[in-house]
Amino acid sequence: MSEGAMGVRPKGMSREELLALPVSVDLETGNRALGLGRSKGYELAKRGECPCKVLRLGNAYRVVTADLLDLLGLVA
């Protein structure tokens, strides 16, 4: 993904990037796909209110890509 005029990457992901994701992704990648900021994404995950399936593995969160794609209306 290219950077904008200010050298900042735009939020969100393209359809091609989403369809190329592995079976699960880290929470930051899931947040980016949903257009969520880091703080909001972690807040939702900690409260169990993320709009797609999130797995907690020790201190790490993993987002299930199939649920993410379904939420976004894309077929895996």
PDB file of N, CA and C in Angstrom:
ATOM      1  N   MET A   1       0.854  -1.162   0.000  1.00  0.00           N
ATOM      2  CA  MET A   1       0.000   0.000   0.000  1.00  0.00           C
ATOM      3  C   MET A   1       0.901   1.226   0.000  1.00  0.00           C
ATOM      4  N   SER A   2       0.590   2.193  -0.804  1.00  0.00           N
ATOM      5  CA  SER A   2       1.427   3.378  -0.899  1.00  0.00           C
ATOM      6  C   SER A   2       1.071   4.378   0.189  1.00  0.00           C
ATOM      7  N   GLU A   3       2.012   5.253   0.461  1.00  0.00           N
ATOM      8  CA  GLU A   3       1.800   6.280   1.462  1.00  0.00           C
ATOM      9  C   GLU A   3       1.194   7.506   0.820  1.00  0.00           C
ATOM     10  N   GLY A   4       0.424   8.254   1.602  1.00  0.00           N
ATOM     11  CA  GLY A   4      -0.200   9.470   1.116  1.00  0.00           C
ATOM     12  C   GLY A   4       0.790  10.607   1.044  1.00  0.00           C
ATOM     13  N   ALA A   5       0.313  11.795   0.706  1.00  0.00           N
ATOM     14  CA  ALA A   5       1.153  12.975   0.530  1.00  0.00           C
ATOM     15  C   ALA A   5       1.912  13.350   1.790  1.00  0.00           C
ATOM     16  N   MET A   6       1.357  13.062   2.959  1.00  0.00           N
ATOM     17  CA  MET A   6       1.986  13.421   4.219  1.00  0.00           C
ATOM     18  C   MET A   6       2.898  12.305   4.742  1.00  0.00           C
ATOM     19  N   GLY A   7       3.103  11.232   3.962  1.00  0.00           N
ATOM     20  CA  GLY A   7       3.940  10.122   4.392  1.00  0.00           C
ATOM     21  C   GLY A   7       3.247   9.194   5.368  1.00  0.00           C
ATOM     22  N   VAL A   8       1.927   9.272   5.447  1.00  0.00           N
ATOM     23  CA  VAL A   8       1.150   8.447   6.364  1.00  0.00           C
ATOM     24  C   VAL A   8       0.332   7.451   5.554  1.00  0.00           C
ATOM     25  N   ARG A   9       0.323   6.196   5.983  1.00  0.00           N
ATOM     26  CA  ARG A   9      -0.471   5.178   5.282  1.00  0.00           C
ATOM     27  C   ARG A   9      -1.943   5.399   5.573  1.00  0.00           C
ATOM     28  N   PRO A  10      -2.782   5.335   4.552  1.00  0.00           N
ATOM     29  CA  PRO A  10      -4.216   5.482   4.783  1.00  0.00           C
ATOM     30  C   PRO A  10      -4.760   4.294   5.575  1.00  0.00           C
ATOM     31  N   LYS A  11      -5.844   4.530   6.339  1.00  0.00           N
ATOM     32  CA  LYS A  11      -6.490   3.456   7.078  1.00  0.00           C
ATOM     33  C   LYS A  11      -7.190   2.529   6.112  1.00  0.00           C
ATOM     34  N   GLY A  12      -7.474   1.336   6.604  1.00  0.00           N
ATOM     35  CA  GLY A  12      -8.208   0.383   5.798  1.00  0.00           C
ATOM     36  C   GLY A  12      -7.289  -0.452   4.923  1.00  0.00           C
ATOM     37  N   MET A  13      -7.900  -1.410   4.243  1.00  0.00           N
ATOM     38  CA  MET A  13      -7.154  -2.312   3.370  1.00  0.00           C
ATOM     39  C   MET A  13      -7.939  -2.494   2.077  1.00  0.00           C
ATOM     40  N   SER A  14      -7.215  -2.772   1.017  1.00  0.00           N
ATOM     41  CA  SER A  14      -7.881  -3.034  -0.263  1.00  0.00           C
ATOM     42  C   SER A  14      -8.477  -4.444  -0.242  1.00  0.00           C
ATOM     43  N   ARG A  15      -9.369  -4.698  -1.177  1.00  0.00           N
ATOM     44  CA  ARG A  15      -9.983  -6.024  -1.301  1.00  0.00           C
ATOM     45  C   ARG A  15      -8.908  -7.083  -1.522  1.00  0.00           C
ATOM     46  N   GLU A  16      -7.933  -6.777  -2.351  1.00  0.00           N
ATOM     47  CA  GLU A  16      -6.855  -7.724  -2.643  1.00  0.00           C
ATOM     48  C   GLU A  16      -6.041  -8.034  -1.397  1.00  0.00           C
ATOM     49  N   GLU A  17      -5.749  -7.007  -0.603  1.00  0.00           N
ATOM     50  CA  GLU A  17      -4.999  -7.219   0.641  1.00  0.00           C
ATOM     51  C   GLU A  17      -5.805  -8.096   1.607  1.00  0.00           C
ATOM     52  N   LEU A  18      -7.093  -7.834   1.708  1.00  0.00           N
ATOM     53  CA  LEU A  18      -7.946  -8.614   2.608  1.00  0.00           C
ATOM     54  C   LEU A  18      -7.998 -10.081   2.197  1.00  0.00           C
ATOM     55  N   LEU A  19      -8.165 -10.337   0.909  1.00  0.00           N
ATOM     56  CA  LEU A  19      -8.271 -11.718   0.431  1.00  0.00           C
ATOM     57  C   LEU A  19      -6.949 -12.473   0.512  1.00  0.00           C
ATOM     58  N   ALA A  20      -5.838 -11.768   0.644  1.00  0.00           N
ATOM     59  CA  ALA A  20      -4.531 -12.412   0.738  1.00  0.00           C
ATOM     60  C   ALA A  20      -4.113 -12.697   2.187  1.00  0.00           C
ATOM     61  N   LEU A  21      -4.958 -12.352   3.149  1.00  0.00           N
ATOM     62  CA  LEU A  21      -4.608 -12.552   4.554  1.00  0.00           C
ATOM     63  C   LEU A  21      -4.554 -14.039   4.910  1.00  0.00           C
ATOM     64  N   PRO A  22      -3.689 -14.403   5.872  1.00  0.00           N
ATOM     65  CA  PRO A  22      -3.649 -15.796   6.341  1.00  0.00           C
ATOM     66  C   PRO A  22      -4.893 -16.130   7.171  1.00  0.00           C
ATOM     67  N   VAL A  23      -4.979 -17.339   7.686  1.00  0.00           N
ATOM     68  CA  VAL A  23      -6.140 -17.833   8.431  1.00  0.00           C
ATOM     69  C   VAL A  23      -6.494 -16.945   9.625  1.00  0.00           C
ATOM     70  N   SER A  24      -5.487 -16.442  10.302  1.00  0.00           N
ATOM     71  CA  SER A  24      -5.729 -15.484  11.383  1.00  0.00           C
ATOM     72  C   SER A  24      -4.652 -14.405  11.308  1.00  0.00           C
ATOM     73  N   VAL A  25      -5.000 -13.242  11.843  1.00  0.00           N
ATOM     74  CA  VAL A  25      -4.075 -12.110  11.809  1.00  0.00           C
ATOM     75  C   VAL A  25      -4.009 -11.486  13.202  1.00  0.00           C
ATOM     76  N   ASP A  26      -2.971 -10.692  13.434  1.00  0.00           N
ATOM     77  CA  ASP A  26      -2.888 -10.008  14.719  1.00  0.00           C
ATOM     78  C   ASP A  26      -3.977  -8.945  14.806  1.00  0.00           C
ATOM     79  N   LEU A  27      -4.241  -8.504  16.015  1.00  0.00           N
ATOM     80  CA  LEU A  27      -5.333  -7.565  16.228  1.00  0.00           C
ATOM     81  C   LEU A  27      -5.107  -6.254  15.490  1.00  0.00           C
ATOM     82  N   GLU A  28      -3.874  -5.816  15.387  1.00  0.00           N
ATOM     83  CA  GLU A  28      -3.609  -4.550  14.688  1.00  0.00           C
ATOM     84  C   GLU A  28      -3.980  -4.641  13.209  1.00  0.00           C
ATOM     85  N   THR A  29      -3.729  -5.783  12.582  1.00  0.00           N
ATOM     86  CA  THR A  29      -4.125  -5.971  11.184  1.00  0.00           C
ATOM     87  C   THR A  29      -5.644  -6.008  11.070  1.00  0.00           C
ATOM     88  N   GLY A  30      -6.301  -6.706  12.000  1.00  0.00           N
ATOM     89  CA  GLY A  30      -7.754  -6.730  12.018  1.00  0.00           C
ATOM     90  C   GLY A  30      -8.345  -5.343  12.205  1.00  0.00           C
ATOM     91  N   ASN A  31      -7.741  -4.567  13.099  1.00  0.00           N
ATOM     92  CA  ASN A  31      -8.194  -3.187  13.320  1.00  0.00           C
ATOM     93  C   ASN A  31      -8.067  -2.370  12.043  1.00  0.00           C
ATOM     94  N   ARG A  32      -6.948  -2.529  11.361  1.00  0.00           N
ATOM     95  CA  ARG A  32      -6.722  -1.785  10.115  1.00  0.00           C
ATOM     96  C   ARG A  32      -7.757  -2.155   9.063  1.00  0.00           C
ATOM     97  N   ALA A  33      -8.068  -3.447   8.958  1.00  0.00           N
ATOM     98  CA  ALA A  33      -9.063  -3.901   7.986  1.00  0.00           C
ATOM     99  C   ALA A  33     -10.440  -3.299   8.287  1.00  0.00           C
ATOM    100  N   LEU A  34     -10.733  -3.114   9.562  1.00  0.00           N
ATOM    101  CA  LEU A  34     -12.023  -2.559   9.968  1.00  0.00           C
ATOM    102  C   LEU A  34     -12.023  -1.034  10.055  1.00  0.00           C
ATOM    103  N   GLY A  35     -10.845  -0.443   9.866  1.00  0.00           N
ATOM    104  CA  GLY A  35     -10.753   1.010   9.960  1.00  0.00           C
ATOM    105  C   GLY A  35     -10.811   1.506  11.391  1.00  0.00           C
ATOM    106  N   LEU A  36     -10.424   0.645  12.346  1.00  0.00           N
ATOM    107  CA  LEU A  36     -10.414   1.020  13.756  1.00  0.00           C
ATOM    108  C   LEU A  36      -9.024   1.469  14.178  1.00  0.00           C
ATOM    109  N   GLY A  37      -8.980   2.397  15.095  1.00  0.00           N
ATOM    110  CA  GLY A  37      -7.711   2.798  15.685  1.00  0.00           C
ATOM    111  C   GLY A  37      -7.230   1.738  16.664  1.00  0.00           C
ATOM    112  N   ARG A  38      -5.956   1.779  17.013  1.00  0.00           N
ATOM    113  CA  ARG A  38      -5.357   0.789  17.906  1.00  0.00           C
ATOM    114  C   ARG A  38      -6.066   0.736  19.256  1.00  0.00           C
ATOM    115  N   SER A  39      -6.267   1.887  19.887  1.00  0.00           N
ATOM    116  CA  SER A  39      -6.880   1.923  21.216  1.00  0.00           C
ATOM    117  C   SER A  39      -8.299   1.367  21.197  1.00  0.00           C
ATOM    118  N   LYS A  40      -9.094   1.776  20.235  1.00  0.00           N
ATOM    119  CA  LYS A  40     -10.479   1.317  20.141  1.00  0.00           C
ATOM    120  C   LYS A  40     -10.536  -0.182  19.884  1.00  0.00           C
ATOM    121  N   GLY A  41      -9.679  -0.677  19.010  1.00  0.00           N
ATOM    122  CA  GLY A  41      -9.650  -2.108  18.707  1.00  0.00           C
ATOM    123  C   GLY A  41      -9.309  -2.946  19.922  1.00  0.00           C
ATOM    124  N   TYR A  42      -8.303  -2.531  20.686  1.00  0.00           N
ATOM    125  CA  TYR A  42      -7.927  -3.272  21.885  1.00  0.00           C
ATOM    126  C   TYR A  42      -9.011  -3.164  22.956  1.00  0.00           C
ATOM    127  N   GLU A  43      -9.640  -2.007  23.058  1.00  0.00           N
ATOM    128  CA  GLU A  43     -10.737  -1.826  24.015  1.00  0.00           C
ATOM    129  C   GLU A  43     -11.876  -2.804  23.710  1.00  0.00           C
ATOM    130  N   LEU A  44     -12.275  -2.887  22.438  1.00  0.00           N
ATOM    131  CA  LEU A  44     -13.345  -3.803  22.041  1.00  0.00           C
ATOM    132  C   LEU A  44     -12.957  -5.260  22.295  1.00  0.00           C
ATOM    133  N   ALA A  45     -11.715  -5.620  21.980  1.00  0.00           N
ATOM    134  CA  ALA A  45     -11.255  -7.002  22.180  1.00  0.00           C
ATOM    135  C   ALA A  45     -11.252  -7.359  23.666  1.00  0.00           C
ATOM    136  N   LYS A  46     -10.764  -6.471  24.502  1.00  0.00           N
ATOM    137  CA  LYS A  46     -10.719  -6.740  25.944  1.00  0.00           C
ATOM    138  C   LYS A  46     -12.109  -6.910  26.529  1.00  0.00           C
ATOM    139  N   ARG A  47     -13.088  -6.182  26.002  1.00  0.00           N
ATOM    140  CA  ARG A  47     -14.466  -6.275  26.498  1.00  0.00           C
ATOM    141  C   ARG A  47     -15.252  -7.397  25.819  1.00  0.00           C
ATOM    142  N   GLY A  48     -14.640  -8.074  24.847  1.00  0.00           N
ATOM    143  CA  GLY A  48     -15.326  -9.134  24.121  1.00  0.00           C
ATOM    144  C   GLY A  48     -16.390  -8.595  23.181  1.00  0.00           C
ATOM    145  N   GLU A  49     -16.211  -7.354  22.706  1.00  0.00           N
ATOM    146  CA  GLU A  49     -17.202  -6.701  21.858  1.00  0.00           C
ATOM    147  C   GLU A  49     -16.726  -6.454  20.432  1.00  0.00           C
ATOM    148  N   CYS A  50     -15.648  -7.097  20.041  1.00  0.00           N
ATOM    149  CA  CYS A  50     -15.150  -6.946  18.673  1.00  0.00           C
ATOM    150  C   CYS A  50     -16.204  -7.511  17.717  1.00  0.00           C
ATOM    151  N   PRO A  51     -16.439  -6.884  16.577  1.00  0.00           N
ATOM    152  CA  PRO A  51     -17.494  -7.344  15.670  1.00  0.00           C
ATOM    153  C   PRO A  51     -17.188  -8.653  14.944  1.00  0.00           C
ATOM    154  N   CYS A  52     -15.978  -9.182  15.102  1.00  0.00           N
ATOM    155  CA  CYS A  52     -15.658 -10.484  14.519  1.00  0.00           C
ATOM    156  C   CYS A  52     -14.933 -11.324  15.573  1.00  0.00           C
ATOM    157  N   LYS A  53     -14.765 -12.609  15.292  1.00  0.00           N
ATOM    158  CA  LYS A  53     -14.179 -13.527  16.269  1.00  0.00           C
ATOM    159  C   LYS A  53     -12.712 -13.180  16.535  1.00  0.00           C
ATOM    160  N   VAL A  54     -12.411 -13.009  17.832  1.00  0.00           N
ATOM    161  CA  VAL A  54     -11.052 -12.718  18.280  1.00  0.00           C
ATOM    162  C   VAL A  54     -10.651 -13.793  19.285  1.00  0.00           C
ATOM    163  N   LEU A  55      -9.495 -14.385  19.073  1.00  0.00           N
ATOM    164  CA  LEU A  55      -8.959 -15.396  19.979  1.00  0.00           C
ATOM    165  C   LEU A  55      -7.918 -14.766  20.881  1.00  0.00           C
ATOM    166  N   ARG A  56      -7.929 -15.126  22.142  1.00  0.00           N
ATOM    167  CA  ARG A  56      -6.910 -14.635  23.063  1.00  0.00           C
ATOM    168  C   ARG A  56      -5.931 -15.773  23.298  1.00  0.00           C
ATOM    169  N   LEU A  57      -4.692 -15.551  22.935  1.00  0.00           N
ATOM    170  CA  LEU A  57      -3.632 -16.552  23.098  1.00  0.00           C
ATOM    171  C   LEU A  57      -2.570 -15.950  24.003  1.00  0.00           C
ATOM    172  N   GLY A  58      -2.637 -16.255  25.293  1.00  0.00           N
ATOM    173  CA  GLY A  58      -1.744 -15.624  26.252  1.00  0.00           C
ATOM    174  C   GLY A  58      -2.061 -14.143  26.316  1.00  0.00           C
ATOM    175  N   ASN A  59      -1.077 -13.319  26.033  1.00  0.00           N
ATOM    176  CA  ASN A  59      -1.276 -11.872  26.024  1.00  0.00           C
ATOM    177  C   ASN A  59      -1.618 -11.333  24.642  1.00  0.00           C
ATOM    178  N   ALA A  60      -1.665 -12.215  23.651  1.00  0.00           N
ATOM    179  CA  ALA A  60      -1.887 -11.779  22.274  1.00  0.00           C
ATOM    180  C   ALA A  60      -3.329 -12.043  21.837  1.00  0.00           C
ATOM    181  N   TYR A  61      -3.801 -11.205  20.948  1.00  0.00           N
ATOM    182  CA  TYR A  61      -5.119 -11.378  20.328  1.00  0.00           C
ATOM    183  C   TYR A  61      -4.911 -11.725  18.863  1.00  0.00           C
ATOM    184  N   ARG A  62      -5.702 -12.685  18.365  1.00  0.00           N
ATOM    185  CA  ARG A  62      -5.686 -13.046  16.945  1.00  0.00           C
ATOM    186  C   ARG A  62      -7.103 -12.934  16.414  1.00  0.00           C
ATOM    187  N   VAL A  63      -7.241 -12.346  15.239  1.00  0.00           N
ATOM    188  CA  VAL A  63      -8.532 -12.184  14.587  1.00  0.00           C
ATOM    189  C   VAL A  63      -8.679 -13.291  13.547  1.00  0.00           C
ATOM    190  N   VAL A  64      -9.818 -13.982  13.567  1.00  0.00           N
ATOM    191  CA  VAL A  64     -10.095 -15.055  12.612  1.00  0.00           C
ATOM    192  C   VAL A  64     -10.465 -14.399  11.280  1.00  0.00           C
ATOM    193  N   THR A  65      -9.647 -14.633  10.266  1.00  0.00           N
ATOM    194  CA  THR A  65      -9.809 -13.963   8.978  1.00  0.00           C
ATOM    195  C   THR A  65     -11.145 -14.274   8.315  1.00  0.00           C
ATOM    196  N   ALA A  66     -11.623 -15.511   8.412  1.00  0.00           N
ATOM    197  CA  ALA A  66     -12.910 -15.865   7.780  1.00  0.00           C
ATOM    198  C   ALA A  66     -14.039 -15.005   8.357  1.00  0.00           C
ATOM    199  N   ASP A  67     -14.047 -14.796   9.668  1.00  0.00           N
ATOM    200  CA  ASP A  67     -15.067 -13.942  10.289  1.00  0.00           C
ATOM    201  C   ASP A  67     -14.910 -12.496   9.843  1.00  0.00           C
ATOM    202  N   LEU A  68     -13.675 -12.046   9.740  1.00  0.00           N
ATOM    203  CA  LEU A  68     -13.392 -10.683   9.298  1.00  0.00           C
ATOM    204  C   LEU A  68     -13.912 -10.466   7.872  1.00  0.00           C
ATOM    205  N   LEU A  69     -13.613 -11.405   6.985  1.00  0.00           N
ATOM    206  CA  LEU A  69     -14.062 -11.296   5.591  1.00  0.00           C
ATOM    207  C   LEU A  69     -15.584 -11.365   5.491  1.00  0.00           C
ATOM    208  N   ASP A  70     -16.197 -12.224   6.308  1.00  0.00           N
ATOM    209  CA  ASP A  70     -17.659 -12.334   6.320  1.00  0.00           C
ATOM    210  C   ASP A  70     -18.277 -11.006   6.776  1.00  0.00           C
ATOM    211  N   LEU A  71     -17.737 -10.431   7.812  1.00  0.00           N
ATOM    212  CA  LEU A  71     -18.229  -9.147   8.316  1.00  0.00           C
ATOM    213  C   LEU A  71     -18.142  -8.061   7.251  1.00  0.00           C
ATOM    214  N   LEU A  72     -17.071  -8.106   6.466  1.00  0.00           N
ATOM    215  CA  LEU A  72     -16.857  -7.105   5.421  1.00  0.00           C
ATOM    216  C   LEU A  72     -17.569  -7.440   4.108  1.00  0.00           C
ATOM    217  N   GLY A  73     -18.271  -8.581   4.083  1.00  0.00           N
ATOM    218  CA  GLY A  73     -19.025  -8.973   2.899  1.00  0.00           C
ATOM    219  C   GLY A  73     -18.172  -9.521   1.779  1.00  0.00           C
ATOM    220  N   LEU A  74     -17.029 -10.114   2.136  1.00  0.00           N
ATOM    221  CA  LEU A  74     -16.137 -10.707   1.136  1.00  0.00           C
ATOM    222  C   LEU A  74     -16.124 -12.219   1.304  1.00  0.00           C
ATOM    223  N   VAL A  75     -15.997 -12.942   0.220  1.00  0.00           N
ATOM    224  CA  VAL A  75     -15.918 -14.392   0.261  1.00  0.00           C
ATOM    225  C   VAL A  75     -14.455 -14.794   0.319  1.00  0.00           C
ATOM    226  N   ALA A  76     -14.130 -15.677   1.238  1.00  0.00           N
ATOM    227  CA  ALA A  76     -12.734 -16.133   1.394  1.00  0.00           C
ATOM    228  C   ALA A  76     -12.333 -17.059   0.264  1.00  0.00           C
TER     229      ALA A  76
END
